[in-house]
Short mmCIF file of C-alpha atoms in Angstrom, two decimals:
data_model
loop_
_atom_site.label_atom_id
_atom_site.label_comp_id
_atom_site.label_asym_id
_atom_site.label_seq_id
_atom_site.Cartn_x
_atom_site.Cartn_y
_atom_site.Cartn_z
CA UNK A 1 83.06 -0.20 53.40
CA UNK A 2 82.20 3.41 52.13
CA UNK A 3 82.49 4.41 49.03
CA UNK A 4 84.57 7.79 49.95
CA UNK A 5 85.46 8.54 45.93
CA UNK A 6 85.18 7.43 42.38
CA UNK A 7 87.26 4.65 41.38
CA UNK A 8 87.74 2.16 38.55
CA UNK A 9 89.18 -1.47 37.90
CA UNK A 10 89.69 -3.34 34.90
CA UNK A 11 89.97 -3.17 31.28
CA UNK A 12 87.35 -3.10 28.56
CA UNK A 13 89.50 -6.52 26.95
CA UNK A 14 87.91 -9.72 26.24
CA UNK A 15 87.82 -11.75 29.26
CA UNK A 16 87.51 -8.57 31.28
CA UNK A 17 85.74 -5.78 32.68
CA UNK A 18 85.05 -2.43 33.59
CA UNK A 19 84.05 -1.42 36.99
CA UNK A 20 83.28 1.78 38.53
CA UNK A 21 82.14 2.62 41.38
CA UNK A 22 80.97 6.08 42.77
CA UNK A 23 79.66 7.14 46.20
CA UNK A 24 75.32 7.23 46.25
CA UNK A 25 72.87 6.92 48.30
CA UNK A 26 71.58 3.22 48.68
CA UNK A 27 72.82 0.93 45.97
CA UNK A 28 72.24 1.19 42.12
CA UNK A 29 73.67 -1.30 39.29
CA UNK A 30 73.88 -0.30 36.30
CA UNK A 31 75.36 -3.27 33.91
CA UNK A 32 75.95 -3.89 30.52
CA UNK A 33 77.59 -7.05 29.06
CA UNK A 34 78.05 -8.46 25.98
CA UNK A 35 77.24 -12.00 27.04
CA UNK A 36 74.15 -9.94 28.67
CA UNK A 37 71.53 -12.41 27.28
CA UNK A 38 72.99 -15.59 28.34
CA UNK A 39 74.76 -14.51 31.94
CA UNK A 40 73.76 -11.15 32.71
CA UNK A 41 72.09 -12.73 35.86
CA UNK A 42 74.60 -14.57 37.04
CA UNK A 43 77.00 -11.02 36.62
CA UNK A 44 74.64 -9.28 38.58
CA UNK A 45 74.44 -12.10 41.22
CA UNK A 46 78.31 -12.12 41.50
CA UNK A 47 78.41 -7.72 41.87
CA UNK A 48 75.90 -7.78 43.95
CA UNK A 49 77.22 -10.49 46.35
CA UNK A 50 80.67 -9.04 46.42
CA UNK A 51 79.38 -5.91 47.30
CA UNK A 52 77.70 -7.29 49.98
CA UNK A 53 80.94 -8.79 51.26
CA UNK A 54 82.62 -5.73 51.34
CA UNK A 55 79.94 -3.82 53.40
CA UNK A 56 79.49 -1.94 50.41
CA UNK A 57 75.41 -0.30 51.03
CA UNK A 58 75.99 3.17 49.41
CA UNK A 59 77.34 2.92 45.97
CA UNK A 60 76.41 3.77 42.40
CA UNK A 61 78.86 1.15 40.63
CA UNK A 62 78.81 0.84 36.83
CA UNK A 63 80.16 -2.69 35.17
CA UNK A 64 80.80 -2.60 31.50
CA UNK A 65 81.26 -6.79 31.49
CA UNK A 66 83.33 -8.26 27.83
CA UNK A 67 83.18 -11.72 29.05
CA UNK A 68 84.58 -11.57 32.40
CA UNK A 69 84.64 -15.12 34.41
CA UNK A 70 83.34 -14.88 37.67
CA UNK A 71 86.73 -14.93 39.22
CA UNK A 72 88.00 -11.75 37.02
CA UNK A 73 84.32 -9.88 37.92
CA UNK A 74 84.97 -10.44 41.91
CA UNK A 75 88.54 -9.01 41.25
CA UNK A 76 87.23 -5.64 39.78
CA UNK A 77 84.63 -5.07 42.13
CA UNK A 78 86.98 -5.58 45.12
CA UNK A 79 89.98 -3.72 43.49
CA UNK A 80 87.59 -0.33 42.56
CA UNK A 81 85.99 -0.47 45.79
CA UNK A 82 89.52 -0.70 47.69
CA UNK A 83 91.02 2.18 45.23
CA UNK A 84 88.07 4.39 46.44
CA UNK A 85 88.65 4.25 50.35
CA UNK A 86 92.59 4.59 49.13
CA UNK A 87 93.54 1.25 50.76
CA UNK A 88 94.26 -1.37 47.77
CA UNK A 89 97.71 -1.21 48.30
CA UNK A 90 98.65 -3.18 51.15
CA UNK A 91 96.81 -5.23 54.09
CA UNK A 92 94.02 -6.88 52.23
CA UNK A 93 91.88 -8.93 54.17
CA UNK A 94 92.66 -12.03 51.49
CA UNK A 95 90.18 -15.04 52.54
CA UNK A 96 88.44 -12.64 54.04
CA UNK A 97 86.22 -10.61 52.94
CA UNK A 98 88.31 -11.01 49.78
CA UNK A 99 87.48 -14.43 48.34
CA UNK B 1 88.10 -23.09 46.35
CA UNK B 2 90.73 -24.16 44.59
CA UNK B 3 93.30 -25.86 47.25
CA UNK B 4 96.18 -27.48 45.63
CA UNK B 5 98.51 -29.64 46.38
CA UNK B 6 101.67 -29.39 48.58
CA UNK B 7 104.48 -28.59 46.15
CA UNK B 8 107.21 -30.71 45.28
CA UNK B 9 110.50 -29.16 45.91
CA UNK B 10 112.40 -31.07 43.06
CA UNK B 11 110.27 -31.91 40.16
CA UNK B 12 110.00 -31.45 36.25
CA UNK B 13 110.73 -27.86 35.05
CA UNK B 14 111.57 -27.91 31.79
CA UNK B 15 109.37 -25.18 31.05
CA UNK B 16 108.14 -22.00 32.96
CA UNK B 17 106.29 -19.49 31.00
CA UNK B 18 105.68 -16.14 31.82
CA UNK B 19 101.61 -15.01 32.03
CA UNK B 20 100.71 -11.25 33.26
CA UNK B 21 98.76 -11.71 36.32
CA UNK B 22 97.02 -8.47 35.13
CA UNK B 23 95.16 -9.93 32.26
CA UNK B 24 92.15 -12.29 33.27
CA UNK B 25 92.26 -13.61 29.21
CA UNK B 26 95.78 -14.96 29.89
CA UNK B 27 95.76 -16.67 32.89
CA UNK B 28 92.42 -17.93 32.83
CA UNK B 29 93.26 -21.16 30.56
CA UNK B 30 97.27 -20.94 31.10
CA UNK B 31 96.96 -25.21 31.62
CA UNK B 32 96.02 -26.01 28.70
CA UNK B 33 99.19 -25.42 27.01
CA UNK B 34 100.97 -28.13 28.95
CA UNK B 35 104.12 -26.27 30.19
CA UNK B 36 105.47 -27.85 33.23
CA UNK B 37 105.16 -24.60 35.31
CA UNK B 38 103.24 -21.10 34.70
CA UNK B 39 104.98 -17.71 36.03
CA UNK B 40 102.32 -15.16 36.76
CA UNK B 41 104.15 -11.90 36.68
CA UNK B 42 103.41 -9.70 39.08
CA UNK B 43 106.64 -7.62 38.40
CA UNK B 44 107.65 -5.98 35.16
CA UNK B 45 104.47 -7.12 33.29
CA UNK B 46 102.48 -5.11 35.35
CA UNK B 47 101.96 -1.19 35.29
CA UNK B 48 103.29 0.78 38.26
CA UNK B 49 100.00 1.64 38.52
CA UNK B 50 98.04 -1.86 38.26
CA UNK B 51 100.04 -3.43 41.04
CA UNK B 52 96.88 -3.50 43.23
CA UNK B 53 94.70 -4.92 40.60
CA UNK B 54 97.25 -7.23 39.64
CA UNK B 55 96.97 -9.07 43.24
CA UNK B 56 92.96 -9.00 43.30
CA UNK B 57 93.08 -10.94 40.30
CA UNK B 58 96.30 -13.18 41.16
CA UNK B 59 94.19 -13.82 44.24
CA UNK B 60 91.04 -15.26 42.67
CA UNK B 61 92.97 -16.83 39.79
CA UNK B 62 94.81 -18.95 42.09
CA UNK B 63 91.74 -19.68 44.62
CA UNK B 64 89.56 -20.63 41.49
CA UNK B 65 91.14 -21.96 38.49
CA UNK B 66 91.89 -25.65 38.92
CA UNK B 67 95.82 -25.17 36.97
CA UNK B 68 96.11 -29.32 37.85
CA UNK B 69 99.55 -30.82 37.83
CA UNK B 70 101.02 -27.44 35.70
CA UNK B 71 103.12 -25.71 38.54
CA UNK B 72 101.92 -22.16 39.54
CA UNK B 73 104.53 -19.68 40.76
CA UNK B 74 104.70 -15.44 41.46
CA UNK B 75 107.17 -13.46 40.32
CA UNK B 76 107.03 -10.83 43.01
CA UNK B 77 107.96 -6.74 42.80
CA UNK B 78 111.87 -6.70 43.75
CA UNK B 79 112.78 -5.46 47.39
CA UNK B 80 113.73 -1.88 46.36
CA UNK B 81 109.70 -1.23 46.05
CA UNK B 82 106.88 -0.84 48.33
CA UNK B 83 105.07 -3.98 46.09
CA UNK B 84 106.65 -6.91 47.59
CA UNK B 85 105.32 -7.41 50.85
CA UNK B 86 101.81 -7.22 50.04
CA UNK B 87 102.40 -9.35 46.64
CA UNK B 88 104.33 -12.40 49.45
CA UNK B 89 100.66 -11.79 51.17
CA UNK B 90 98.58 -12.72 48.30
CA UNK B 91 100.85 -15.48 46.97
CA UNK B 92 100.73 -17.45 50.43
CA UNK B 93 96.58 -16.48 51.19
CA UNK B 94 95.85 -18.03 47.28
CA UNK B 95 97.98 -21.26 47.74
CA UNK B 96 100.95 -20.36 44.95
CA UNK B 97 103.32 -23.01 44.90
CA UNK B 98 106.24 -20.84 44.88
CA UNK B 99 107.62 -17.36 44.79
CA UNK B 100 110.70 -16.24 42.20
CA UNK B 101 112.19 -13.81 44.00
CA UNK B 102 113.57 -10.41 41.19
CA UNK B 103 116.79 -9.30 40.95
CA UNK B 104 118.05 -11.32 43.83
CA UNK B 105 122.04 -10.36 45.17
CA UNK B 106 122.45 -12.01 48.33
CA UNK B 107 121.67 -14.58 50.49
CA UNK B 108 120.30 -11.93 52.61
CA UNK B 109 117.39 -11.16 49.96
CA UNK B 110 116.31 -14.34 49.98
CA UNK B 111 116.48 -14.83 54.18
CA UNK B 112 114.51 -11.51 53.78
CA UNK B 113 111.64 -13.04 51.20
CA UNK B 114 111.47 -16.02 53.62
CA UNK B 115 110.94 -14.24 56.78
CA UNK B 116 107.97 -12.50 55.07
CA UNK B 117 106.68 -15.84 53.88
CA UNK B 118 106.56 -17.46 57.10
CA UNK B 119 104.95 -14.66 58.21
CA UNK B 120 102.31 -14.96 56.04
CA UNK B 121 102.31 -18.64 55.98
CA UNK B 122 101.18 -17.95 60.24
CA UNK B 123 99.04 -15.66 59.14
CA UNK B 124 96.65 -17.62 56.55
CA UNK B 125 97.13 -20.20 58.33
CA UNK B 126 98.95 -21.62 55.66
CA UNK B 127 101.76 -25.14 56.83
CA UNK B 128 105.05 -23.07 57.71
CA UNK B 129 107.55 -24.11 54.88
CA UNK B 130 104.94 -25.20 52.27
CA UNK B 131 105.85 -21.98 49.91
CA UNK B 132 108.76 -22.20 47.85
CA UNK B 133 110.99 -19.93 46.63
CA UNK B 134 113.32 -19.67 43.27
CA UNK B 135 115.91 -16.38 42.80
CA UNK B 136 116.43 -14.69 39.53
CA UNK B 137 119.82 -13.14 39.03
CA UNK B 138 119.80 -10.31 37.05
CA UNK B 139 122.98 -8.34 37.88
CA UNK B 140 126.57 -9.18 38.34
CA UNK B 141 126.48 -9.00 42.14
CA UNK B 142 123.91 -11.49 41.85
CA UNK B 143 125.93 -14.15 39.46
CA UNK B 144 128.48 -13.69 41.81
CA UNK B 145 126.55 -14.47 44.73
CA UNK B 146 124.95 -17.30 42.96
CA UNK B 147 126.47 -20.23 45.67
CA UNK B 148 125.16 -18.52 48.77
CA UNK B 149 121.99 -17.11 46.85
CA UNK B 150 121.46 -21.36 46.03
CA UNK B 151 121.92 -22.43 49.42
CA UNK B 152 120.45 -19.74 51.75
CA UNK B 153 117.18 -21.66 52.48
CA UNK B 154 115.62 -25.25 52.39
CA UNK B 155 112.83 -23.76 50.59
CA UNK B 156 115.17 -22.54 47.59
CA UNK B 157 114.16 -25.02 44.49
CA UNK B 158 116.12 -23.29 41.76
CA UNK B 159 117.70 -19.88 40.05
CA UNK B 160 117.54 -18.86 36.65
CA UNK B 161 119.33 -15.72 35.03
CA UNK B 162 117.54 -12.75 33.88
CA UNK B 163 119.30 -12.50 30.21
CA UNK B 164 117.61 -8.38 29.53
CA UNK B 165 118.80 -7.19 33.05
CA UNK B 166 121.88 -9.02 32.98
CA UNK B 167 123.23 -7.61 29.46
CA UNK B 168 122.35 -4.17 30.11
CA UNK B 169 124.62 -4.73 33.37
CA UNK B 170 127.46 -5.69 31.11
CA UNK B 171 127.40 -3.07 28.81
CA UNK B 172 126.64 -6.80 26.68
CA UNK B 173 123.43 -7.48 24.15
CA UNK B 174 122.46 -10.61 22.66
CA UNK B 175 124.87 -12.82 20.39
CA UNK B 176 123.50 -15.81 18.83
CA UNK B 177 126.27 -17.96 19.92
CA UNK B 178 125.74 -17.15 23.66
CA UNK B 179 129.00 -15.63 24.47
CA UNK B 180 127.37 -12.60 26.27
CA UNK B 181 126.28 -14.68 28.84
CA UNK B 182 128.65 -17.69 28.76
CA UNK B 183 130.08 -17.00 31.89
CA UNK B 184 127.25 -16.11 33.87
CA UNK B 185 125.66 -19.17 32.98
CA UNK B 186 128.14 -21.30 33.81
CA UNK B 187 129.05 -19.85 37.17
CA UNK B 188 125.04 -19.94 38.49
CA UNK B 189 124.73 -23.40 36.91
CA UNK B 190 128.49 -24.53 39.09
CA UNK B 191 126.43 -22.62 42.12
CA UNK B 192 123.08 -24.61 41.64
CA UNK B 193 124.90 -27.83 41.18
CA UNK B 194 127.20 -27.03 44.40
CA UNK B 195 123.68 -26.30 46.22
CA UNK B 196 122.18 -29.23 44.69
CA UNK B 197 119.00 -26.95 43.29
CA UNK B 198 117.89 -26.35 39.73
CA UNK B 199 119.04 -23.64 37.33
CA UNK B 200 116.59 -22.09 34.57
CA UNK B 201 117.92 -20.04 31.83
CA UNK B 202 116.30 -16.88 30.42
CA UNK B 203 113.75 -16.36 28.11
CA UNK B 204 114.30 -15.76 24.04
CA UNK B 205 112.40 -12.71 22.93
CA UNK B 206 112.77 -12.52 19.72
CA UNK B 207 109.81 -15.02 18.48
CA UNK B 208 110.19 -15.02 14.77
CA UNK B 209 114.09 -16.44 15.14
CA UNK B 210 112.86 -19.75 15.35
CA UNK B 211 116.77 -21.01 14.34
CA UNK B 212 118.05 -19.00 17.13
CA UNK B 213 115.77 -19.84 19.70
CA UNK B 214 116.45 -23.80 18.89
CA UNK B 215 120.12 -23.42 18.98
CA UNK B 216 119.84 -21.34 22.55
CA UNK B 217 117.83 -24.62 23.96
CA UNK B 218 120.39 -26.63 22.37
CA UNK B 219 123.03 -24.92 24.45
CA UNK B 220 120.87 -24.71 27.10
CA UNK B 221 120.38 -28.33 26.96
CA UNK B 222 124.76 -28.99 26.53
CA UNK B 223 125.55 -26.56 29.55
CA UNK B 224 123.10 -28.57 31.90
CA UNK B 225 120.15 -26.37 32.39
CA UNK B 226 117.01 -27.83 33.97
CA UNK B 227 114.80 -26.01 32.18
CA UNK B 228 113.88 -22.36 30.12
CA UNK B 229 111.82 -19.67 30.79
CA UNK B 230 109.51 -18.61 28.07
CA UNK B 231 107.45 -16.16 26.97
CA UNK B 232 104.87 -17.47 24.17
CA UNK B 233 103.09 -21.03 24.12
CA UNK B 234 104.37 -21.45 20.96
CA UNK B 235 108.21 -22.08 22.26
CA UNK B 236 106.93 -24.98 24.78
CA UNK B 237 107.34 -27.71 22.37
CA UNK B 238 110.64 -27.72 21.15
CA UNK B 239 111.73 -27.12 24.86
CA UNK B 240 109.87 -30.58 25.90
CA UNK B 241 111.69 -31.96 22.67
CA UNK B 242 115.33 -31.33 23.21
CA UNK B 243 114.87 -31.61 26.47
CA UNK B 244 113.46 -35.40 26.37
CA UNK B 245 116.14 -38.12 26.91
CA UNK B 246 116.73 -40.40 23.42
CA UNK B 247 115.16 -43.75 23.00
CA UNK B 248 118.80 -45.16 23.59
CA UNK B 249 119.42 -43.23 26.59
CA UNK B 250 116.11 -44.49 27.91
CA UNK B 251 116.86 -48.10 27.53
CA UNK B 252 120.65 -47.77 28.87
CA UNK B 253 118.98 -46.11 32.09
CA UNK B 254 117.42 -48.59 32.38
CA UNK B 255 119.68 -51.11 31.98
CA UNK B 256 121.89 -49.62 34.70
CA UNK B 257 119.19 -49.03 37.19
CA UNK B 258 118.21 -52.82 36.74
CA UNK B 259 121.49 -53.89 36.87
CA UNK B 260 122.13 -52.24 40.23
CA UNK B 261 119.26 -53.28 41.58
CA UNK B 262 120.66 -57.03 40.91
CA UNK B 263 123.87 -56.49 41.63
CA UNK B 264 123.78 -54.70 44.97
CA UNK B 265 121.23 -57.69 46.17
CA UNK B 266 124.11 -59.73 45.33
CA UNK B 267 126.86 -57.51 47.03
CA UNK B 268 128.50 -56.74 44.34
CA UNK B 269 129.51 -52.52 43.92
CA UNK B 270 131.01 -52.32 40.71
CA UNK B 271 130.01 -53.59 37.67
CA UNK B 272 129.83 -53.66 33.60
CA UNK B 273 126.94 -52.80 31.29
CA UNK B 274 127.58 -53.24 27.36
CA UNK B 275 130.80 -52.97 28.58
CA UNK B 276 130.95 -49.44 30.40
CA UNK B 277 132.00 -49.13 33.99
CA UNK B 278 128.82 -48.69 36.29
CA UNK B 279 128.58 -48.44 40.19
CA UNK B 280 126.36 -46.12 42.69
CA UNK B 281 127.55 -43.04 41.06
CA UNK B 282 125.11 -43.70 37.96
CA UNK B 283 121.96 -44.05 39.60
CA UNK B 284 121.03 -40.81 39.82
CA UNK B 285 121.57 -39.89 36.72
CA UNK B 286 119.81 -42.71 35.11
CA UNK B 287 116.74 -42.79 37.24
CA UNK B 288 116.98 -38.87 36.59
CA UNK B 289 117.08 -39.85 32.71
CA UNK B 290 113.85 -42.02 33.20
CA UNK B 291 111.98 -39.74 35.28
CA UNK B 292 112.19 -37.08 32.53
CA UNK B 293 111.31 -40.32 30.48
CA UNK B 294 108.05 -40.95 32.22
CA UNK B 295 107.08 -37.18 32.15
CA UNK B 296 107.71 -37.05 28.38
CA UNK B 297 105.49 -39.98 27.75
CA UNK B 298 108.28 -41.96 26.70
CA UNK B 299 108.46 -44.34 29.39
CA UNK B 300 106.27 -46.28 30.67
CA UNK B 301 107.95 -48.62 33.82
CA UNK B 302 108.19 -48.70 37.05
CA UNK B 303 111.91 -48.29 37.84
CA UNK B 304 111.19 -44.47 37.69
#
């Protein structure tokens, strides 16, 4: 998918988190987390691997992480990068390239 | 992933509490309390707004945390918004148990809900019938639509009343002795009963009344109810606790269902136990009474 405008999911409340993601060129992550010490691997790992389920390969996508479970993390990545091509409203691909 | 098992149409309910499906700190633990079912609200919970977000996280919630023998079911946008379809999409693709229909008023809403869940169900690939679905009423029309609302569809399990909706309808608000909604109750519980399906009544908001919200189960308990919807952990308990059979009506279930079982071998119909009249008509009832035994943790035999 392309990343035709900014968009955001999530919440900055525990057990959640931020994501934004704007249109680039190639991909950047730029992640910070307060758990950052003891998962901020495994945070990337789940971004970046969502992202590549999507199709995303052009994207400058900012996660501000407050203790997000994997789950919640895929959620927000999918959900901003849906909001930016204007199609999280209806006909997601669920168990597709959702899951 | 996550795949759970096939629902059980009839089983215990005696509490259903409400979680935002928005908020990942919610509904990540929502087992542990030990409510019989969780009701992640898509609907009014959410922001107009959020509805999108609402169903990526619903989505991974359900495909990823293992909610074990606690029930899991929707509570979908009503069908005078654009929400519904897509939120009947994610509940089937993620494996919810069932779907509570809002502000249901005909039998027609819920032939409409099911028609979209089949649909879905063919197109996830999900066993056709395997969803179930539950109606709130939350308008007069609805209450008096309750009997063909209750029997429109195989997959119907229960109906509960929507007490906030259904007193701004009536020009009503809450009274602690339940008259707003006495008649509203009664004629959804008469439908349920007639349809043979359970009936939930609404939540109690105000969480600091703990002597009203005990004499509301109380009554809920009297009138027949199956179960309560709930809004706080904290209200779970005393739900489980008025709604658990005595220790005497325990043993006298068991009595009867013992008896019967002995007497019919014999051919014998009717019967007395501690001198009270008992034939077929009781076994329900008392292997319903030691059911809700066994689930309590106050029973521990095999006649349930």
């Amino acid at each position: 998918m392309e990343i035709l405008k900014t968009a955001a999911a999530g919440t900055l409340e525990s057990s959640d988190c931020l994501v934004t993601v704007e249109p680039g060129e190639g991909l950047h992550l730029d992640l910070s987390s307060s758990v950052m010490n003891q998962y901020g691997r495994q945070i990337k790992a789940t971004v970046l691997s969502t992202l590549e389920r999507l199709g995303v390969e052009n994207a400058s996508v900012t996660v501000v992480d407050k203790g997000a479970l994997d789950c919640t993390l895929k959620a927000r990545v999918e959900c901003a990068v849906f909001r930016s091509n204007g199609t999280s409203a209806s006909n997601i691909p669920w168990g597709g390239a959702v899951r | 992933m996550i795949v759970r098992p096939k629902p059980e149409r009839f089983r215990l309910r005696r509490t259903m509490m409400f979680m935002n499906a928005q908020k990942p700190g919610l509904i990540k633990d929502a087992y542990i309390y030990g409510c019989d079912s969780i009701m992640l609200d898509l609907e009014d919970a959410v922001a107009e707004n959020q509805k999108d977000a609402a169903r990526f996280s619903l989505y991974h919630a359900l495909t990823t945390i293992d909610y074990g023998s606690t029930e899991v079911i929707v509570r979908i946008n009503g069908l005078d918004t654009p929400h519904w379809q897509e939120d009947i999409r994610v509940c089937v693709a993620g494996g919810a148990d069932g779907i509570r229909i809002a502000k249901c008023e005909s039998a027609r809403d819920v032939h409409t809900v099911e028609a979209a869940v089949e649909k879905a169900e063919r197109e996830f690939g999900v066993e056709v019938g395997r969803t179930l679905l539950m109606a709130a009423l939350e308008s007069p029309k609805g209450i008096l639509n309750a009997y063909e609302i209750c029997s429109a569809s195989d997959r119907m399990f229960g109906v509960a009343i929507s007490g906030g909706d259904f007193r701004k309808c009536m020009q009503t608000t809450f009274q602690p002795d339940g008259v707003d909604m006495l008649a509203a109750r009664g004629q959804m519980l008469l439908a349920a009963r007639a349809a043979g399906i359970q009936c939930f009544d609404t939540v109690f908001t105000n969480l600091d009344d703990e002597e009203g919200f005990r004499a509301e189960v109380l009554q809920n308990k009297a009138m027949g109810f199956d179960g309560k919807s709930l809004i706080n952990p904290k209200q779970i308990r005393l739900v489980h606790q008025v709604f658990a059979p005595t220790e005497k009506e325990i043993r006298q279930a068991e009595k009867i269902v013992r008896a019967f079982e002995e007497q019919s071998r014999a051919g014998v119909g009717v019967f007395t136990v501690d001198g009270k009249m008992i034939d077929v008509a009781f076994i329900p009832g008392a292997k319903r009474t030691l059911k809700l035994a066994k689930a309590c943790g106050m029973y521990e035999g095999d006649l349930a």
